[in-house]
XYZ file of C-alpha atoms in Angstrom:
577
model
C 0.000 0.000 0.000
C 1.055 3.596 -0.532
C 0.184 6.918 1.044
C 0.013 10.387 -0.529
C -0.263 13.343 1.821
C -0.943 16.912 0.677
C 0.068 19.058 3.615
C 0.933 22.615 4.533
C 4.477 22.035 5.764
C 7.955 23.497 5.441
C 9.616 20.080 5.783
C 8.179 17.477 3.380
C 10.996 14.939 3.729
C 10.833 15.089 7.517
C 7.078 14.518 7.354
C 7.670 11.576 5.029
C 10.057 9.956 7.517
C 7.805 10.609 10.515
C 4.605 9.334 8.886
C 6.342 6.267 7.484
C 7.610 5.415 10.949
C 4.316 6.030 12.722
C 2.280 3.907 10.322
C 4.903 1.242 9.630
C 5.148 2.039 5.933
C 8.249 1.927 3.721
C 9.410 5.503 3.179
C 9.385 5.058 -0.583
C 5.658 4.315 -0.329
C 4.925 7.612 1.399
C 4.684 10.666 -0.828
C 4.407 14.091 0.765
C 3.394 17.037 -1.408
C 3.750 20.539 0.006
C 2.762 23.188 -2.547
C 3.410 26.895 -2.065
C 1.406 27.217 1.135
C 1.929 30.859 2.043
C 3.241 32.068 5.366
C 4.763 29.514 7.716
C 7.340 31.254 9.944
C 8.422 28.061 11.677
C 4.902 27.080 12.709
C 4.888 24.431 9.970
C 8.122 22.626 10.852
C 6.317 20.626 13.542
C 4.218 17.469 13.437
C 0.749 18.157 14.796
C -1.716 15.650 16.205
C -4.264 16.731 13.596
C -1.844 15.780 10.810
C -1.419 12.297 12.216
C -5.139 11.879 12.924
C -6.083 12.780 9.348
C -3.618 10.227 7.970
C -4.850 7.570 10.401
C -8.455 8.162 9.339
C -7.525 7.918 5.661
C -5.793 4.588 6.255
C -8.673 3.223 8.352
C -11.344 4.333 5.885
C -9.377 3.584 2.743
C -10.385 6.901 1.227
C -9.120 10.501 1.111
C -9.577 12.604 4.235
C -9.267 16.390 4.307
C -8.791 18.412 7.484
C -8.753 22.203 7.667
C -8.588 23.822 11.098
C -10.738 26.814 11.896
C -9.031 29.923 13.207
C -10.240 29.146 16.715
C -8.919 25.584 16.478
C -5.542 26.733 15.209
C -5.159 29.083 18.170
C -5.131 26.082 20.510
C -3.478 23.468 18.264
C -0.631 25.374 16.605
C 2.447 26.208 18.648
C 2.877 29.475 20.547
C 6.169 31.118 21.521
C 8.035 33.887 23.353
C 6.775 33.793 26.903
C 9.872 34.426 28.994
C 10.925 36.462 32.000
C 14.570 37.512 32.073
C 16.565 39.211 34.795
C 19.863 40.650 33.571
C 22.804 42.380 35.201
C 25.703 43.999 33.347
C 29.059 44.946 34.827
C 31.419 47.520 33.373
C 33.276 50.765 33.847
C 32.461 54.447 33.612
C 33.504 54.324 29.960
C 30.417 52.245 29.124
C 32.402 49.137 28.195
C 30.619 45.988 29.356
C 32.859 43.362 30.912
C 30.379 40.829 32.264
C 26.766 39.718 32.052
C 24.568 37.656 34.356
C 21.204 36.365 33.147
C 18.427 34.409 34.818
C 15.922 33.155 32.255
C 12.547 31.646 33.056
C 10.976 30.206 29.927
C 7.336 29.164 29.958
C 6.397 26.168 27.854
C 3.261 24.157 27.368
C 2.588 20.643 28.628
C 4.864 18.919 26.095
C 7.013 19.596 23.039
C 5.916 19.676 19.413
C 7.642 16.709 17.765
C 10.408 16.468 16.680
C 11.572 19.813 18.047
C 11.844 20.680 21.718
C 10.053 23.446 23.575
C 13.320 24.067 25.437
C 15.119 25.256 22.289
C 13.810 28.827 22.416
C 15.054 29.347 25.968
C 18.359 27.730 25.062
C 18.722 30.083 22.129
C 18.180 33.114 24.360
C 20.719 31.747 26.834
C 23.391 31.531 24.110
C 22.460 34.695 22.215
C 22.236 37.261 25.023
C 25.808 38.586 24.587
C 24.763 39.648 21.077
C 27.371 41.229 18.784
C 29.277 42.582 21.769
C 32.644 41.802 23.364
C 31.237 40.412 26.607
C 33.961 38.094 27.895
C 32.404 36.956 31.165
C 28.942 35.440 31.215
C 26.878 33.619 33.817
C 23.536 32.440 32.519
C 20.939 29.995 33.766
C 17.740 28.763 32.153
C 14.715 27.480 34.032
C 11.894 25.951 32.001
C 8.408 26.026 33.521
C 5.536 23.845 32.304
C 2.107 25.477 32.074
C -1.436 24.413 31.268
C -1.300 26.476 28.095
C -0.864 25.756 24.411
C 2.328 23.960 23.378
C 5.221 26.338 22.726
C 8.043 25.760 20.281
C 9.914 27.417 17.440
C 8.644 30.541 15.715
C 10.399 32.919 13.332
C 13.856 33.961 14.614
C 13.709 31.536 17.539
C 15.006 33.311 20.645
C 16.715 36.116 18.730
C 14.097 38.873 19.255
C 14.004 38.182 22.988
C 17.775 38.183 23.404
C 18.209 41.320 21.298
C 15.464 43.229 23.128
C 16.962 42.411 26.528
C 20.577 43.215 25.703
C 19.825 46.298 23.629
C 17.579 47.777 26.308
C 20.316 47.213 28.891
C 22.819 49.103 26.740
C 20.413 52.033 26.666
C 20.182 51.889 30.467
C 23.983 52.155 30.606
C 23.914 55.094 28.196
C 21.349 56.976 30.297
C 23.122 56.234 33.585
C 26.500 57.419 32.268
C 25.243 60.304 30.151
C 26.547 58.708 26.956
C 24.916 58.512 23.564
C 23.420 55.044 22.921
C 25.237 54.814 19.592
C 28.570 55.491 21.279
C 27.969 52.787 23.881
C 27.419 50.322 21.061
C 30.556 51.434 19.219
C 32.631 50.794 22.323
C 31.283 47.282 22.789
C 30.787 45.838 19.300
C 33.061 43.026 18.128
C 35.849 44.558 16.052
C 36.579 43.523 12.454
C 40.065 42.274 13.309
C 38.599 39.947 15.962
C 36.587 37.886 13.457
C 36.032 34.979 13.535
C 35.024 35.647 17.123
C 33.953 33.107 19.727
C 31.419 34.533 22.149
C 31.393 33.810 25.862
C 28.595 31.313 25.197
C 30.521 29.445 22.496
C 28.882 30.878 19.381
C 31.380 31.421 16.577
C 30.708 34.636 14.672
C 32.274 33.554 11.407
C 32.072 36.917 9.663
C 30.179 40.178 9.777
C 30.121 43.949 9.568
C 29.104 45.060 13.042
C 30.788 48.471 13.093
C 30.154 49.119 9.405
C 26.444 48.353 9.796
C 26.083 50.777 12.705
C 28.002 53.489 10.850
C 25.874 53.006 7.740
C 22.710 53.158 9.838
C 23.640 56.396 11.593
C 24.548 57.975 8.272
C 21.395 56.806 6.481
C 19.125 57.916 9.314
C 20.948 61.252 9.779
C 21.215 60.371 13.439
C 22.534 63.695 14.715
C 19.704 65.529 12.951
C 17.212 63.135 14.532
C 18.463 64.011 17.987
C 18.102 67.717 17.203
C 14.566 67.167 15.921
C 13.758 65.192 19.053
C 14.930 68.007 21.315
C 12.890 70.547 19.353
C 9.797 68.335 19.539
C 10.078 68.054 23.317
C 10.016 71.837 23.596
C 6.727 71.720 21.688
C 5.299 69.065 24.014
C 5.747 66.152 21.612
C 7.428 63.037 22.952
C 9.604 61.468 20.275
C 11.921 58.549 20.908
C 14.839 57.171 18.911
C 15.741 53.522 19.412
C 18.743 51.546 18.194
C 19.209 47.825 17.802
C 22.389 45.972 16.832
C 21.986 42.228 16.513
C 23.215 38.915 15.219
C 21.220 36.102 13.657
C 22.235 32.458 13.365
C 21.408 31.230 9.849
C 22.128 28.225 7.664
C 22.796 25.763 10.507
C 24.829 22.673 9.727
C 23.978 19.049 10.407
C 25.464 19.151 13.908
C 22.825 21.690 14.971
C 20.190 18.963 15.349
C 22.061 15.781 14.497
C 23.497 15.446 17.987
C 19.993 14.989 19.383
C 19.037 12.237 16.956
C 15.971 14.071 15.635
C 14.893 13.305 12.026
C 15.817 16.834 10.938
C 18.188 16.986 7.987
C 20.919 19.618 7.984
C 21.702 19.126 4.293
C 19.798 19.897 1.136
C 20.049 18.806 -2.446
C 19.486 20.082 -5.963
C 19.123 18.164 -9.211
C 19.514 20.031 -12.500
C 18.684 18.665 -15.936
C 19.302 20.280 -19.312
C 16.271 19.445 -21.428
C 16.377 18.841 -25.201
C 14.883 22.313 -25.677
C 17.850 23.937 -23.952
C 15.768 24.797 -20.896
C 16.757 23.627 -17.424
C 14.645 21.835 -14.843
C 15.772 22.306 -11.252
C 14.479 20.014 -8.525
C 15.280 21.354 -5.062
C 14.639 20.098 -1.553
C 14.062 23.559 -0.104
C 10.394 24.523 -0.132
C 8.907 27.942 -0.786
C 6.381 29.759 1.377
C 6.491 33.094 -0.396
C 10.183 33.890 0.053
C 10.786 33.799 -3.697
C 13.118 30.800 -3.625
C 12.266 29.685 -7.189
C 13.254 33.111 -8.514
C 16.529 33.192 -6.585
C 17.472 29.630 -7.506
C 16.651 30.292 -11.160
C 19.008 33.276 -11.094
C 21.807 31.234 -9.534
C 21.463 28.466 -12.109
C 21.074 30.870 -15.017
C 24.206 32.815 -14.077
C 26.313 29.649 -14.010
C 24.934 28.235 -17.270
C 24.776 31.456 -19.244
C 21.041 31.390 -19.897
C 18.052 33.541 -18.988
C 16.361 32.875 -15.627
C 13.167 32.405 -17.630
C 14.772 29.256 -19.019
C 14.949 27.615 -15.589
C 11.915 25.848 -14.092
C 12.299 25.283 -10.345
C 10.208 22.580 -8.702
C 10.049 21.722 -5.010
C 7.801 20.371 -2.296
C 7.306 16.816 -3.573
C 9.214 13.948 -1.983
C 8.632 11.787 -5.072
C 10.541 14.232 -7.272
C 13.017 16.281 -5.287
C 16.339 15.328 -3.698
C 16.317 14.654 0.016
C 16.622 17.760 2.131
C 15.799 19.494 5.370
C 13.310 21.987 3.958
C 12.939 25.606 4.998
C 13.727 26.765 8.547
C 16.344 28.811 10.398
C 17.002 31.019 7.350
C 18.690 28.084 5.601
C 17.025 28.357 2.188
C 19.775 30.354 0.495
C 22.820 29.266 2.534
C 22.083 25.544 2.214
C 19.609 25.145 -0.647
C 21.091 27.977 -2.696
C 24.572 26.531 -2.317
C 23.330 23.116 -3.468
C 21.790 24.745 -6.543
C 25.003 26.668 -7.222
C 27.218 23.577 -6.982
C 24.798 21.512 -9.064
C 24.848 24.232 -11.732
C 28.634 24.177 -11.753
C 28.621 20.386 -12.060
C 26.153 20.563 -14.952
C 28.217 23.288 -16.615
C 31.250 21.006 -16.424
C 29.315 18.218 -18.157
C 28.207 20.664 -20.834
C 31.803 21.769 -21.379
C 33.006 18.192 -21.811
C 30.311 17.456 -24.387
C 30.918 20.750 -26.188
C 34.656 20.088 -26.253
C 34.035 16.825 -28.094
C 31.539 18.295 -30.546
C 33.566 21.455 -31.226
C 36.963 19.738 -31.122
C 38.353 21.929 -28.364
C 39.701 21.625 -24.845
C 37.034 21.793 -22.088
C 38.870 24.727 -20.484
C 38.369 26.726 -23.688
C 34.587 26.264 -23.763
C 32.527 29.305 -22.809
C 28.840 29.400 -21.892
C 26.681 32.444 -22.556
C 23.481 33.641 -24.196
C 22.146 30.097 -24.355
C 25.120 28.906 -26.384
C 28.464 27.168 -26.027
C 31.477 28.387 -27.927
C 35.238 28.185 -28.123
C 37.224 31.003 -26.590
C 38.895 33.048 -29.309
C 36.943 31.375 -32.135
C 33.637 33.163 -32.615
C 32.642 30.973 -35.579
C 32.819 27.754 -33.543
C 29.755 27.265 -31.380
C 26.269 25.858 -31.016
C 23.127 26.414 -28.980
C 22.535 24.566 -25.752
C 19.452 23.069 -27.386
C 21.551 21.572 -30.208
C 24.033 20.222 -27.683
C 21.259 18.760 -25.517
C 19.548 17.070 -28.457
C 22.837 15.470 -29.395
C 23.262 14.027 -25.907
C 19.653 12.905 -25.517
C 19.040 11.570 -29.049
C 22.424 10.953 -30.757
C 24.723 9.920 -27.934
C 26.518 7.587 -30.355
C 28.378 10.708 -31.510
C 29.884 11.094 -28.026
C 32.185 8.113 -27.750
C 33.687 7.811 -24.283
C 31.290 10.295 -22.659
C 28.387 9.537 -20.358
C 25.159 10.495 -22.171
C 23.944 12.631 -19.297
C 23.120 16.284 -18.819
C 21.970 15.923 -15.252
C 23.741 16.765 -12.010
C 22.805 16.287 -8.364
C 24.655 17.907 -5.475
C 23.925 17.904 -1.757
C 25.319 20.599 0.514
C 25.602 21.160 4.232
C 27.352 23.802 6.282
C 30.515 22.317 7.771
C 30.137 24.796 10.633
C 27.283 25.004 13.167
C 25.967 28.061 11.316
C 26.778 31.389 9.727
C 25.859 34.686 11.350
C 23.935 37.488 9.727
C 24.121 40.869 11.450
C 22.274 44.150 11.292
C 21.612 47.532 12.829
C 18.110 49.024 12.993
C 16.696 52.371 14.099
C 13.122 53.290 14.980
C 11.543 56.680 15.602
C 8.307 56.684 17.591
C 5.974 59.226 19.101
C 4.255 58.484 22.409
C 0.999 60.171 23.381
C 1.433 60.492 27.141
C -2.288 61.087 27.654
C -3.470 57.899 25.925
C -0.325 55.755 25.928
C -0.556 55.258 22.172
C 2.711 54.543 20.358
C 3.033 55.630 16.716
C 5.973 54.418 14.644
C 7.075 57.353 12.495
C 10.181 56.022 10.819
C 12.172 52.816 10.510
C 15.670 52.440 9.052
C 17.415 49.081 8.689
C 20.885 48.004 7.613
C 21.328 44.258 7.177
C 24.269 42.122 6.128
C 22.905 38.896 4.644
C 26.068 37.809 2.891
C 26.098 37.704 -0.880
C 22.762 39.010 -2.172
C 21.385 37.263 -5.253
C 18.177 39.263 -5.628
C 17.972 42.565 -3.706
C 14.200 42.806 -4.156
C 13.638 39.423 -2.520
C 15.940 40.285 0.373
C 14.152 43.600 0.836
C 10.839 41.752 0.926
C 12.112 39.408 3.613
C 13.496 42.250 5.725
C 10.325 44.323 5.340
C 8.068 41.418 6.243
C 10.247 40.601 9.219
C 10.161 44.183 10.458
C 6.363 44.249 10.178
C 6.169 41.029 12.162
C 8.603 42.443 14.711
C 6.488 45.576 15.096
C 3.486 43.372 15.763
C 5.332 41.464 18.452
C 6.621 44.659 20.025
C 3.352 46.584 20.103
C 0.278 44.381 19.908
C 0.498 40.605 19.451
C -0.375 38.646 22.588
C -2.143 35.369 23.354
C -4.176 36.038 26.488
C -5.488 33.423 28.938
C -7.842 33.569 31.872
C -6.892 32.424 35.364
C -7.841 28.831 34.581
C -5.587 28.668 31.539
C -8.372 29.040 28.988
C -7.331 30.937 25.825
C -9.106 34.245 25.331
C -8.013 34.686 21.699
C -10.071 32.893 19.109
C -9.978 35.244 16.136
C -7.744 37.901 14.649
C -10.079 40.453 16.200
C -8.891 39.255 19.612
C -5.288 38.760 18.554
C -4.231 41.967 16.833
C -1.728 41.764 13.985
C -0.155 44.753 12.239
C -1.722 46.072 9.064
C -0.234 48.333 6.414
C -1.507 51.294 8.429
C 0.711 50.281 11.361
C 3.951 50.040 9.376
C 5.782 53.215 8.340
C 7.724 53.473 5.079
C 10.807 51.301 5.570
C 14.262 52.535 4.603
C 16.307 49.422 3.846
C 20.043 49.202 3.205
C 22.325 46.239 2.606
C 25.931 45.302 3.239
C 27.506 42.129 1.854
C 30.007 40.067 3.840
C 30.235 36.579 2.264
C 29.831 33.592 4.568
C 33.160 31.720 4.550
C 31.647 28.243 5.069
C 28.889 28.604 2.455
C 29.529 27.767 -1.202
C 27.861 30.891 -2.543
C 28.750 33.133 0.382
C 25.026 33.464 1.093
C 23.552 34.115 4.526
C 19.925 33.960 5.604
C 17.646 37.001 5.429
C 14.275 35.723 6.587
C 14.538 36.481 10.291
C 16.667 39.616 10.534
C 13.764 42.063 10.561
C 11.932 40.071 13.196
C 15.076 40.065 15.339
C 15.908 43.753 15.182
C 12.495 45.406 15.335
C 11.295 44.610 18.887
C 14.516 45.934 20.423
C 14.510 49.108 18.330
C 10.861 49.821 19.205
C 11.363 49.112 22.914
C 14.350 51.447 23.066
C 12.540 54.149 21.109
C 9.545 54.056 23.455
C 11.746 54.212 26.547
C 13.748 57.030 24.990
C 10.506 58.982 24.595
C 9.566 58.236 28.210
C 12.997 59.070 29.650
C 12.052 62.645 30.725
C 9.426 61.103 33.024
C 11.866 58.672 34.590
C 9.706 55.934 33.087
C 10.534 52.696 31.309
C 8.548 49.808 29.861
C 10.045 46.371 30.413
C 7.332 44.121 28.954
C 6.197 43.417 25.423
C 3.835 43.958 23.776
C 4.101 47.638 24.628
C 0.402 48.344 25.037
C -1.098 51.722 25.886
C -1.949 50.383 29.337
C 1.674 49.460 30.017
C 2.906 52.829 28.768
C 0.524 54.725 31.052
C 1.405 52.501 33.990
C 5.113 53.194 33.416
C 4.502 56.952 33.250
C 2.543 56.881 36.499
C 5.269 54.842 38.200
C 7.945 57.219 36.946
C 6.104 60.268 38.258
C 5.697 58.837 41.763
C 8.277 59.844 44.376
C 11.127 57.383 44.127
C 9.771 56.104 40.808
């Protein structure tokens, strides 16, 4: 018997392995198809009970079964995240240089983990990421995980990064206020220096490459930081309460096999790509990485086209079907470009080498003299000697007898994994907000972001990822919250109860890019999907507290609701507040 499962997942091969094991089926008899399913953000890397129940019913009944959760059902079945309480102390001198950090993290989780990931991972990420991009050499951190009668928690976009960045960045602003220093200067004095890379943090993370100082400098220049401070001072004279918030951060992307392999979970750290030159001269690319709106097919088509000298329109990228695509880990942890893109790049190079060997035979030249471009192959220095890729492909596919001694193949498969635990993206973000001290309302007036995502293949796609991440980060900072009553019953059942940001809540975004290639990644690519989500909550939190500073007030909880803002103002105005 065989099983075909159409499912909204980021990890089709993992689902294939899990379902085959649960129902005692040979893996080759289980086909998982995951079309372009729209937003996922880590929610769809888990195995849910509903998935398994639907498959079980189909097997028992011997007929197709379709399950679609209602919004209310998904609020209690899909994983939640980011409920933590963190107490932090920093030690340093009057110069604002931080020498040590102590952190006590209490991470709330649900009753059990969402297979095959662990609910503990988010807290563990925060524990290791708290030093951020800074030269903190002494660190004492502890993590306590607390079970609750709430919805299961697990891994959601930028796992742990937004929490760690918000905590550390807000503490740097506290130092700046206490010492009378500019927040940007405090960051300059503490950021990892270029000559120190690769840098091993106090928690053991290896920052393989980056542009920490350059990103901050670019941000301050792009935002006209000094002018912003002047405008802020003028606004305060007029009774307007503007705040400027900074956020410098790191983001672990493209994790290698050791990231999960040590735990024995069926989560693949590698990904594959198979390329085939068709008789028409077009290329079919089968990739293990799935797409949920990131634009992976476009980026992969560009990579392949650049290597083979053809138009991206001549490359058809297919993914999300375990019966067709090479085995791979899917899409999570911003690994699509670093891992999947590198596999596509290396497969394209392998296919190009095959094309050169065939062309060398047909054109009576050395393979090193064969050039690819404009959909043709030719001999360097001999413009009259050449042929189209279509002619070459038809020869291989239909007249291979003319290629004595050569394998009649124009197909290449390559699998790639990061030899290192990961590669680090970095960025620097700035937010300008206005706080209405009478109502507590926070309005985001401006947002500037500088991100270093390694080698950028398609700037428009990267900009889309950063912009979407920032919007999601604004939602987490200002409004998104799953509320419960005292008995642990969820109070959110619709998107009317659980507010998400709309276009009206997001200001025009000013996005800038730096490119520092990842040394352990074939294409030098780094991930871009989680940077905006990482940097935004910290920048917003610091901007709000900057606006509240004249009142001696500070908000320490997110989301930063009007109620919390007003409560902070009242506390700041009280004697001793």
